Short mmCIF file of C-alpha atoms in Angstrom, two decimals:
data_model
loop_
_atom_site.label_atom_id
_atom_site.label_comp_id
_atom_site.label_asym_id
_atom_site.label_seq_id
_atom_site.Cartn_x
_atom_site.Cartn_y
_atom_site.Cartn_z
CA MET I 199 4.12 42.24 14.85
CA SER I 200 2.42 39.38 12.99
CA TRP I 201 3.95 36.51 11.03
CA GLY I 202 2.97 38.01 7.67
CA GLU I 203 4.33 41.45 8.62
CA ASP I 204 7.69 39.83 9.44
CA LEU I 205 7.85 38.48 5.88
CA ARG I 206 6.92 41.85 4.36
CA ILE I 207 9.43 43.79 6.49
CA ARG I 208 12.22 41.33 5.66
CA ARG I 209 11.39 41.59 1.94
CA GLU I 210 11.51 45.39 2.09
CA GLU I 211 14.81 45.26 4.02
CA LEU I 212 16.30 43.25 1.15
CA GLY I 213 14.89 45.78 -1.32
CA TYR I 214 12.60 43.46 -3.29
CA SER I 215 9.16 44.22 -4.66
CA LEU I 216 6.50 41.51 -4.84
CA GLN I 217 6.91 41.38 -8.62
CA GLU I 218 10.68 40.86 -8.28
CA VAL I 219 10.10 38.06 -5.76
CA GLU I 220 7.63 36.42 -8.16
CA ASP I 221 10.21 36.59 -10.97
CA GLU I 222 12.91 35.03 -8.77
CA THR I 223 10.91 32.34 -6.96
CA LYS I 224 8.15 31.63 -9.55
CA ILE I 225 5.58 32.03 -6.73
CA ARG I 226 2.59 34.01 -7.98
CA LYS I 227 2.26 37.55 -6.63
CA LEU I 228 -1.30 36.70 -5.51
CA TYR I 229 0.02 34.01 -3.15
CA LEU I 230 2.88 36.22 -1.88
CA GLU I 231 0.34 38.90 -0.92
CA ALA I 232 -1.84 36.26 0.74
CA LEU I 233 1.10 35.10 2.88
CA GLU I 234 2.09 38.62 3.95
CA ASN I 235 -1.55 39.58 4.67
CA GLU I 236 -2.27 36.18 6.27
CA THR I 237 -5.31 35.66 4.03
CA PHE I 238 -4.70 31.92 3.91
CA SER I 239 -8.06 31.12 2.30
CA VAL I 240 -6.62 32.37 -1.01
CA LEU I 241 -3.81 29.80 -0.96
CA PRO I 242 -3.86 26.48 -2.86
CA PRO I 243 -3.97 23.06 -1.07
CA LYS I 244 -1.69 22.49 1.91
CA VAL I 245 1.12 20.61 0.15
CA TYR I 246 1.58 23.46 -2.35
CA SER I 247 1.24 26.22 0.27
CA VAL I 248 3.88 24.66 2.54
CA GLY I 249 6.22 24.43 -0.45
CA PHE I 250 5.66 28.11 -1.25
CA VAL I 251 6.40 29.11 2.37
CA LYS I 252 9.64 27.09 2.43
CA ASN I 253 10.74 28.61 -0.87
CA TYR I 254 9.86 32.18 0.20
CA ALA I 255 11.58 31.82 3.60
CA ARG I 256 14.70 30.45 1.89
CA PHE I 257 14.68 33.38 -0.55
CA LEU I 258 14.37 35.87 2.35
CA GLU I 259 17.27 34.08 4.14
CA LEU I 260 15.09 33.24 7.15
CA ASP I 261 14.96 30.08 9.29
CA VAL I 262 12.99 27.78 6.96
CA ASN I 263 11.87 25.31 9.65
CA GLN I 264 10.75 28.02 12.09
CA VAL I 265 8.83 30.01 9.45
CA THR I 266 7.19 26.83 8.11
CA GLN I 267 6.09 25.61 11.57
CA GLN I 268 4.62 29.03 12.41
CA PHE I 269 2.71 29.02 9.11
CA LYS I 270 1.28 25.53 9.77
CA LEU I 271 0.04 26.60 13.20
CA LEU I 272 -1.58 29.76 11.82
CA ALA I 273 -3.13 28.21 8.70
CA TYR I 274 -3.88 24.66 9.89
CA GLY I 275 -3.75 24.95 13.68
CA ASN I 276 -6.46 22.42 14.61
CA GLU I 277 -5.36 19.96 11.96
CA GLU I 278 -1.72 20.14 13.08
CA HIS I 279 -2.62 19.56 16.75
CA GLU I 280 -4.81 16.59 15.86
CA GLU I 281 -2.00 15.02 13.82
CA GLU I 282 0.52 15.57 16.64
CA HIS I 283 -1.87 14.06 19.19
CA PHE I 284 -2.49 11.05 16.94
CA VAL I 285 1.22 10.45 16.44
CA SER I 286 2.12 10.87 20.12
CA THR I 287 -0.71 8.56 21.24
CA ASN I 288 0.38 5.85 18.85
CA ASN I 289 4.00 6.24 19.93
CA LEU I 290 3.01 5.33 23.50
CA ASN I 291 1.54 2.04 22.33
CA LYS I 292 4.07 0.80 19.80
CA PRO I 293 7.78 1.26 18.96
CA LEU I 294 8.83 3.85 16.45
CA LEU I 295 9.48 2.72 12.87
CA PRO I 296 12.06 4.32 10.60
CA SER I 297 10.46 7.00 8.45
CA TRP I 298 11.61 5.34 5.24
CA LEU I 299 9.27 2.40 6.01
CA THR I 300 6.30 3.32 3.85
CA ALA I 301 3.02 1.43 4.03
CA THR I 302 3.92 -0.43 0.84
CA ASN I 303 7.32 -1.54 2.20
CA VAL I 304 5.83 -2.64 5.53
CA PHE I 305 3.08 -4.62 3.80
CA ALA I 306 5.58 -6.30 1.47
CA ALA I 307 7.93 -7.19 4.34
CA ALA I 308 5.04 -8.57 6.43
CA ALA I 309 3.78 -10.66 3.52
CA PHE I 310 7.29 -12.00 2.89
CA LEU I 311 7.72 -12.84 6.58
CA LEU I 312 4.39 -14.70 6.75
CA LEU I 313 5.24 -16.64 3.59
CA ALA I 314 8.64 -17.64 5.00
CA ILE I 315 7.09 -18.80 8.29
CA TRP I 316 4.45 -20.81 6.42
CA ILE I 317 7.11 -22.50 4.27
CA GLY I 318 9.20 -23.24 7.37
CA ASN I 319 6.24 -24.84 9.17
CA TYR I 320 5.36 -26.84 6.07
CA LEU I 321 8.90 -28.21 5.73
CA VAL I 322 9.07 -29.13 9.42
CA SER I 323 5.72 -30.94 9.20
CA TYR I 324 6.72 -32.68 5.97
CA PHE I 325 10.03 -34.07 7.23
CA ALA I 326 8.49 -35.01 10.57
CA GLY I 327 5.85 -37.01 8.67
CA GLN I 328 8.54 -38.68 6.55
CA ASN I 329 10.44 -39.84 9.64
CA ILE I 330 7.28 -41.32 11.14
CA ALA I 331 6.40 -43.10 7.87
CA ASP I 332 9.90 -44.64 7.58
CA GLU I 333 9.84 -46.18 11.05
CA PRO I 334 8.83 -49.92 10.98
CA LYS I 335 5.50 -50.67 12.56
CA PRO I 336 5.76 -52.87 15.69
CA PRO I 337 4.19 -56.35 15.49
CA VAL I 338 0.62 -56.58 16.71
CA SER I 339 0.38 -58.49 19.97
CA GLU I 340 -2.16 -58.96 22.67
CA PRO I 341 -1.79 -56.50 25.49
CA ASP I 342 -0.22 -57.89 28.67
CA LYS I 343 -2.29 -58.02 31.76
CA PRO I 344 -1.46 -55.30 34.23
CA VAL I 345 0.94 -56.41 36.93
CA GLY I 346 0.69 -55.03 40.43
CA ASP I 347 -0.03 -51.32 40.51
CA GLN I 348 0.74 -50.76 36.84
CA ILE I 349 -1.94 -48.54 35.24
CA PRO I 350 -2.98 -49.50 31.70
CA GLY I 351 -2.26 -46.81 29.15
CA ASP I 352 0.42 -45.19 31.33
CA THR I 353 3.13 -44.80 28.74
CA GLU I 354 5.87 -42.27 28.18
CA LYS I 355 5.08 -39.47 25.78
CA PRO I 356 7.65 -38.57 23.15
CA ASP I 357 9.39 -35.26 23.45
CA ASP I 358 7.79 -32.42 21.52
CA VAL I 359 9.45 -31.59 18.24
CA GLU I 360 10.99 -28.15 18.47
CA GLU I 361 10.45 -25.99 15.47
CA PRO I 362 13.36 -23.79 14.44
CA ASP I 363 12.95 -20.08 14.94
CA GLU I 364 13.12 -18.08 11.79
CA THR I 365 13.65 -14.35 11.62
CA ILE I 366 13.36 -12.64 8.27
CA LEU I 367 14.72 -9.11 8.10
CA PRO I 368 13.49 -6.76 5.39
CA PRO I 369 16.18 -6.10 2.77
CA GLU I 370 18.00 -2.78 3.00
CA LYS I 371 17.32 -0.39 0.13
CA VAL I 372 18.35 3.02 -1.06
CA ILE I 373 15.27 5.27 -0.84
CA VAL I 374 15.36 8.91 -2.02
CA ALA I 375 12.28 11.15 -1.63
CA VAL I 376 12.09 14.34 -3.75
CA THR I 377 9.75 17.29 -2.98
CA ALA I 378 9.53 20.11 -5.53
CA THR I 379 9.20 23.71 -4.35
CA GLN I 380 9.66 25.03 -7.90
CA ASN I 381 9.41 23.59 -11.38
CA CYS I 382 12.47 21.42 -11.92
CA TRP I 383 13.74 19.11 -14.66
CA LEU I 384 14.75 15.78 -13.13
CA ARG I 385 16.53 12.62 -14.31
CA VAL I 386 16.75 9.53 -12.08
CA THR I 387 18.94 6.43 -12.58
CA ILE I 388 18.35 3.41 -10.30
CA ASP I 389 20.95 0.61 -10.03
CA GLY I 390 22.47 1.75 -13.32
CA VAL I 391 19.14 1.75 -15.19
CA HIS I 392 17.40 4.92 -16.41
CA ASN I 393 14.16 5.20 -14.42
CA PHE I 394 12.65 8.69 -14.85
CA GLU I 395 13.21 11.88 -16.80
CA GLY I 396 10.87 14.87 -16.93
CA THR I 397 9.79 18.13 -15.29
CA ILE I 398 8.16 18.08 -11.87
CA THR I 399 6.15 21.08 -10.65
CA ALA I 400 6.00 22.86 -7.30
CA GLY I 401 4.27 20.67 -4.74
CA ASP I 402 5.10 17.34 -6.44
CA GLU I 403 6.43 14.58 -4.18
CA ARG I 404 8.16 11.51 -5.62
CA SER I 405 10.02 8.56 -4.10
CA PHE I 406 12.68 6.40 -5.79
CA SER I 407 14.17 3.19 -4.35
CA GLY I 408 16.95 0.85 -5.48
CA GLU I 409 18.97 -2.07 -4.23
CA GLU I 410 22.40 -0.42 -4.59
CA SER I 411 22.19 3.19 -5.77
CA VAL I 412 19.93 6.06 -6.84
CA ILE I 413 21.40 8.89 -8.94
CA ILE I 414 19.52 12.22 -8.96
CA LYS I 415 20.27 14.90 -11.57
CA ALA I 416 18.33 18.18 -11.31
CA GLY I 417 18.23 21.18 -13.65
CA ASN I 418 17.19 23.53 -10.80
CA ALA I 419 18.82 22.16 -7.65
CA GLY I 420 17.40 24.96 -5.51
CA GLY I 421 13.86 23.96 -6.47
CA ILE I 422 13.78 20.53 -4.78
CA ASP I 423 14.21 19.16 -1.24
CA ILE I 424 15.83 15.72 -0.71
CA GLU I 425 15.18 13.06 1.94
CA PHE I 426 17.56 10.04 1.98
CA ASN I 427 16.52 6.85 3.84
CA GLY I 428 14.36 8.85 6.26
CA ASN I 429 16.97 11.57 6.86
CA GLU I 430 16.06 15.06 5.62
CA ILE I 431 18.95 16.42 3.52
CA GLY I 432 17.16 19.67 2.67
CA VAL I 433 17.52 21.79 -0.46
CA PHE I 434 19.51 19.96 -3.17
CA GLY I 435 21.55 22.99 -4.29
CA ASN I 436 21.31 26.56 -5.56
CA PHE I 437 18.52 28.05 -7.68
CA GLY I 438 19.15 27.37 -11.38
CA GLU I 439 22.12 25.07 -10.61
CA VAL I 440 22.48 21.80 -12.54
CA LYS I 441 23.55 19.17 -10.00
CA GLU I 442 23.96 15.38 -10.00
CA GLN I 443 24.50 13.18 -6.92
CA GLU I 444 24.59 9.43 -6.27
CA PHE I 445 23.00 7.99 -3.10
CA THR I 446 24.22 4.57 -1.90
CA LEU I 447 24.04 2.43 1.25
#
């Protein structure tokens, strides 16, 4: 029995027609038939297709992660293996980073760290130069003739000036990632300030970050998946449910 047949059989066990599933999930009947027949060329781009599969599996009360992984292997097998190989190879060469560290956050933290180190080096050099300038110059005198085995120019070198170590840690933030599997009205408040309000469509992915808190209010809680500071929370609530939740450190 194939992957698509499993979906069809489960749908028929629950007593739903394709039209009824379309009405409930808002997934077009054309795409539902493509999933059950495994005609993946009919499907839209990957991000939308994966969202449809998650939504359909959740509607059929199946294991969402298992069904989604099987779909990715069937529809994007070579691409998935290449991505896994790339990730595993890089993991052997460098430590893992938290998933909430996006490229923008890493770049900003690196730039801030370099700036702090540059300022630290500048201050050390500046004050070291001030100390040297304040010291009185010794009177000029003729050099003494070497006595015995004394070697001219053999003088003690001053100890090296130790520069203080500085470690700058990136500031902790509240980061909430939202992925829409259905159309959903959304309102977002960050650190007490209204940030976003509008309708996101299936396949949309948005990320919101704040210093203290991020409040998410959804008009269709079952139509969005939530990820909080790199941890996957999963579906926000039930289909058609209005739900509001605050995320803090």
